[in-house]
Amino acid sequence: MMNTKIKNNNFICQIINKDFNKNKDLSFRTRFPPEPNGYLHIGHAKSICLNFELAHLYKGQCNLRFDDTNPLKENIKYIDSIKYDINWLGYKWYGEIRYSSEYFSKLYQYAQELIKKGLAYVDHLNKEQIREYRGTLNTPGKNSPYRNRTIKENIELFQKMKKGEFSEGEACLRAKIDMSSSFIIMRDPVLYRIIFTKHHQTKKKWCIYPMYDFAHCLSDSIEGITHSLCTLEFQDNKCLYNWILKHTSVTHHPKQYEFSRLNLEFSILSKRKLKILIDKNIIKGWDDPRIPTLSGLRRKGYTPSSIKEFCQKIGVTKQNNLIEFGMLEYCIRKELNQTAIRTMAILEPIKVFLYNLDQNHKEKFIVPNHPDNPEMGTHEIIFTNTIYIERSDFKEKYDKKYKRLKLGEKIRLRYSYIITAEKIEKDKDNNIISIICYCDLHTLGKKPKNNKNPPVIHWISVNNTIPAEFRLYSQLFNIKNPEQQKNFLFYINPASLIKKNGFIEKKIGETIQKKINDNIKLFFQFERIGYFCIDNIDSKKNYLIFNRTVSLRDIWNSKKN
Ligand code: ATP
Ligand code: MG
């Protein structure tokens, strides 16, 4: 939640505060205007948090409006996912969901108004010609040969466009502004184009569709939006935004303000590019945990509160920058440190045989679910003469710094005894298949005789396990700024997903199996390994899959760019 401190320190709040000083009865209204052409990502979350939190802070409202002016790219499945994600974040839009397409009749009338004022015309230049005529930053544009048609002619031609009497690309409606404007956007921008594609809302009613710039400002006005917040790349579009409002008969004039978009290290935040990754099968879908879509982050184990905390931390400014990935991870790690149940899991098992224990040796240990929070309860683990430890926790050949199990040396099993590695067994390919150890039964909860506490490792008893798959995610890109690269596909990290087949403790596994169909997210800290959550999508009752949400410590910062 934003607090009142933020009311003063973010530049948008300063603007709003001034507006309230001028008008105490201002009925403050924002909107979140997604285009339903993909799933929401963490960048959208920044915009959602900003718009909804401001509405809350200033006792106003925030609308959800689908900016659905391009049926070629839109899909009802995107609408459903966007609604789901906003609800998941915990925000409630004001009243009904809005669609720009609801306003198509009104927008058509406003377009006619512009024509009647001599401020819009039907053009027959094709896309390439329009681009060519537009000129560049250094050279002015050229007028279209169709620019000086009569108003009457333009009205008739626009009607013909609407009736479907032209083919796609054969005609468009353009504003008549200034082909030599220093703002290229003002060089007779296209307002309407012809598309013969069924629209998810208006079906086959229209074959002309307003452009974003025309629809957006008018939709904001129709909805009584007071502060229309968008990202910096729309800065130049603001003159067009204001021009359209000025020259049509709308009475309410919203104000547009721009803030910098979120850029996140190692990430792509463009729906178009994310779709390329999916279409090329580089990732599994919009909810792949390796991309920062909200569905991907959710699947990876991020919570709404951690995402909101992140959005609050990064703040809102006009400075473009690249946010450290570690900042996002910090937010979820901090939360899971408090909430995740501690348990032991072995990702890459190797057997340890404790030769001095009886074959039927079976001890129960009651261990805490969280070391600092007794209210989170306890669970039971079983200790027997054959256990699994992590393969990486034993080394036959080692240097002095190696602080885990080695031949002739001691190690403490977490919550249990100190053992000494005495022998190893290998298969014919020279792979270690088991480690034979001595278990000192006088060391439970006690220091060894020499008073030196050896390092601690985790373990599970071989016959007290449930098998599980562990999915370890790394960055999808091996550079920090893939978004800036022309060929971002060149920088894919081939090891962004590593799957391990190991084991979890039986009691924990059984609890998860009972809940797996309830779609409840369960979070764990597998001791010494990281924070994990159950993958609700691919897991089956008899095949549990865990996603690594985040490592125990920040691992990206030390990496080279
Ligand atoms: P993309 O480039 O991912 O397709 P977009 O801007 O085309 O993004 P929209 O659906 O039009 O996506 O965005 C809805 C709202 O979210 C807009 O107000 C937009 O400014 C905002 N938004 C999108 N990406 C970001 C981002 N990276 N940071 C902050 N706000 C964003
Ligand atoms: Mg957009």
Coordinates of N, CA, C and O and ligand atoms in Angstrom, one line a residue, residues 31-37 40-44 46-47 51 212 229-231 233-234 259-263 269-272, ligand 1:
R31 N -7.0 5.3 -15.2 CA -7.4 4.1 -15.8 C -6.2 3.3 -16.1 O -5.1 3.8 -16.3
F32 N -6.4 2.0 -16.2 CA -5.3 1.1 -16.7 C -5.8 0.6 -18.1 O -6.9 -0.1 -18.1
P33 N -5.1 0.9 -19.1 CA -5.6 0.7 -20.5 C -4.8 -0.4 -21.3 O -4.2 -0.1 -22.3
P34 N -4.9 -1.7 -20.9 CA -4.1 -2.6 -21.7 C -4.7 -2.9 -23.1 O -5.9 -2.9 -23.3
E35 N -3.8 -3.3 -24.0 CA -4.2 -3.7 -25.3 C -4.3 -5.2 -25.1 O -3.3 -5.9 -24.7
P36 N -5.4 -5.9 -25.4 CA -5.5 -7.3 -25.2 C -4.7 -8.1 -26.3 O -5.4 -8.9 -27.0
N37 N -3.4 -7.9 -26.4 CA -2.6 -8.6 -27.4 C -1.5 -9.4 -26.8 O -0.5 -9.7 -27.4
L40 N -0.1 -9.9 -19.3 CA 0.6 -8.8 -18.5 C 1.9 -9.2 -18.0 O 2.1 -10.3 -17.6
H41 N 2.8 -8.2 -17.9 CA 4.1 -8.5 -17.3 C 4.4 -7.5 -16.2 O 3.6 -6.6 -15.9
I42 N 5.6 -7.6 -15.6 CA 6.0 -6.8 -14.4 C 6.0 -5.3 -14.7 O 5.7 -4.5 -13.8
G43 N 6.2 -5.0 -16.0 CA 6.1 -3.6 -16.4 C 4.7 -3.1 -16.3 O 4.4 -2.0 -15.8
H44 N 3.7 -3.9 -16.7 CA 2.3 -3.5 -16.5 C 2.0 -3.4 -15.1 O 1.2 -2.6 -14.7
K46 N 3.8 -2.3 -12.8 CA 4.2 -1.0 -12.3 C 3.0 0.0 -12.6 O 2.7 0.9 -11.8
S47 N 2.5 0.0 -13.8 CA 1.4 0.9 -14.2 C 0.1 0.6 -13.4 O -0.6 1.5 -13.0
N51 N -1.7 3.4 -11.0 CA -3.0 3.9 -11.3 C -4.0 3.5 -10.2 O -4.8 4.3 -9.7
Y212 N -4.8 4.0 -32.3 CA -4.6 4.2 -30.8 C -4.7 5.7 -30.4 O -5.5 6.0 -29.5
L229 N -2.2 8.5 -17.2 CA -0.8 8.2 -17.0 C -0.3 7.2 -18.0 O -0.9 6.2 -18.2
C230 N 0.8 7.5 -18.7 CA 1.4 6.6 -19.7 C 2.9 6.7 -19.6 O 3.5 7.5 -18.9
T231 N 3.6 5.9 -20.4 CA 5.0 5.8 -20.3 C 5.6 6.9 -21.3 O 5.0 7.4 -22.2
E233 N 7.5 7.1 -23.8 CA 7.5 7.1 -25.3 C 6.3 7.8 -25.9 O 6.2 8.0 -27.1
F234 N 5.3 8.1 -25.1 CA 4.1 8.8 -25.6 C 4.2 10.3 -25.4 O 3.2 11.0 -25.6
F259 N 5.6 8.8 -17.3 CA 6.6 8.3 -16.4 C 7.4 7.3 -17.1 O 7.1 6.8 -18.2
S260 N 8.6 6.9 -16.6 CA 9.5 6.0 -17.3 C 9.0 4.6 -17.2 O 8.5 4.2 -16.1
R261 N 9.2 3.8 -18.2 CA 8.7 2.5 -18.2 C 9.8 1.6 -17.4 O 10.9 2.0 -17.3
L262 N 9.3 0.5 -16.9 CA 10.2 -0.4 -16.2 C 11.0 -1.2 -17.2 O 10.5 -1.8 -18.1
N263 N 12.3 -1.2 -17.0 CA 13.2 -2.1 -17.7 C 13.9 -2.9 -16.7 O 14.4 -2.4 -15.7
L269 N 10.5 -7.1 -21.9 CA 9.2 -6.7 -21.5 C 8.4 -6.1 -22.7 O 7.8 -5.1 -22.5
S270 N 8.5 -6.8 -23.7 CA 7.7 -6.4 -24.9 C 6.9 -7.6 -25.3 O 7.4 -8.7 -25.5
K271 N 5.6 -7.4 -25.3 CA 4.7 -8.5 -25.6 C 5.0 -9.1 -27.0 O 5.0 -10.3 -27.2
R272 N 5.4 -8.2 -27.9 CA 5.7 -8.7 -29.3 C 6.9 -9.7 -29.2 O 6.8 -10.7 -29.8
Ligands
ATP1 P1 4.4 -3.9 -24.6 O1 5.5 -3.2 -25.1 O2 4.7 -4.9 -23.5 O3 3.5 -4.5 -25.6 P2 2.4 -1.9 -24.3 O4 2.7 -0.5 -23.8 O5 2.2 -2.0 -25.8 O6 3.5 -2.8 -23.8 P3 -0.2 -1.9 -23.3 O7 -1.1 -3.1 -23.1 O8 -0.5 -0.9 -24.3 O9 1.2 -2.5 -23.6 O10 0.1 -1.3 -21.9 C1 -0.9 -1.0 -20.9 C2 -0.3 0.0 -20.0 O11 0.8 -0.5 -19.3 C3 0.1 1.3 -20.7 O12 -0.4 2.4 -20.0 C4 1.6 1.2 -20.7 O13 2.2 2.5 -20.7 C5 1.9 0.4 -19.4 N1 3.1 -0.3 -19.6 C6 3.5 -1.2 -20.5 N2 4.7 -1.6 -20.4 C7 5.2 -1.0 -19.3 C8 6.5 -1.0 -18.6 N3 7.5 -1.7 -19.0 N4 6.6 -0.1 -17.5 C9 5.6 0.6 -17.1 N5 4.4 0.6 -17.7 C10 4.2 -0.1 -18.8

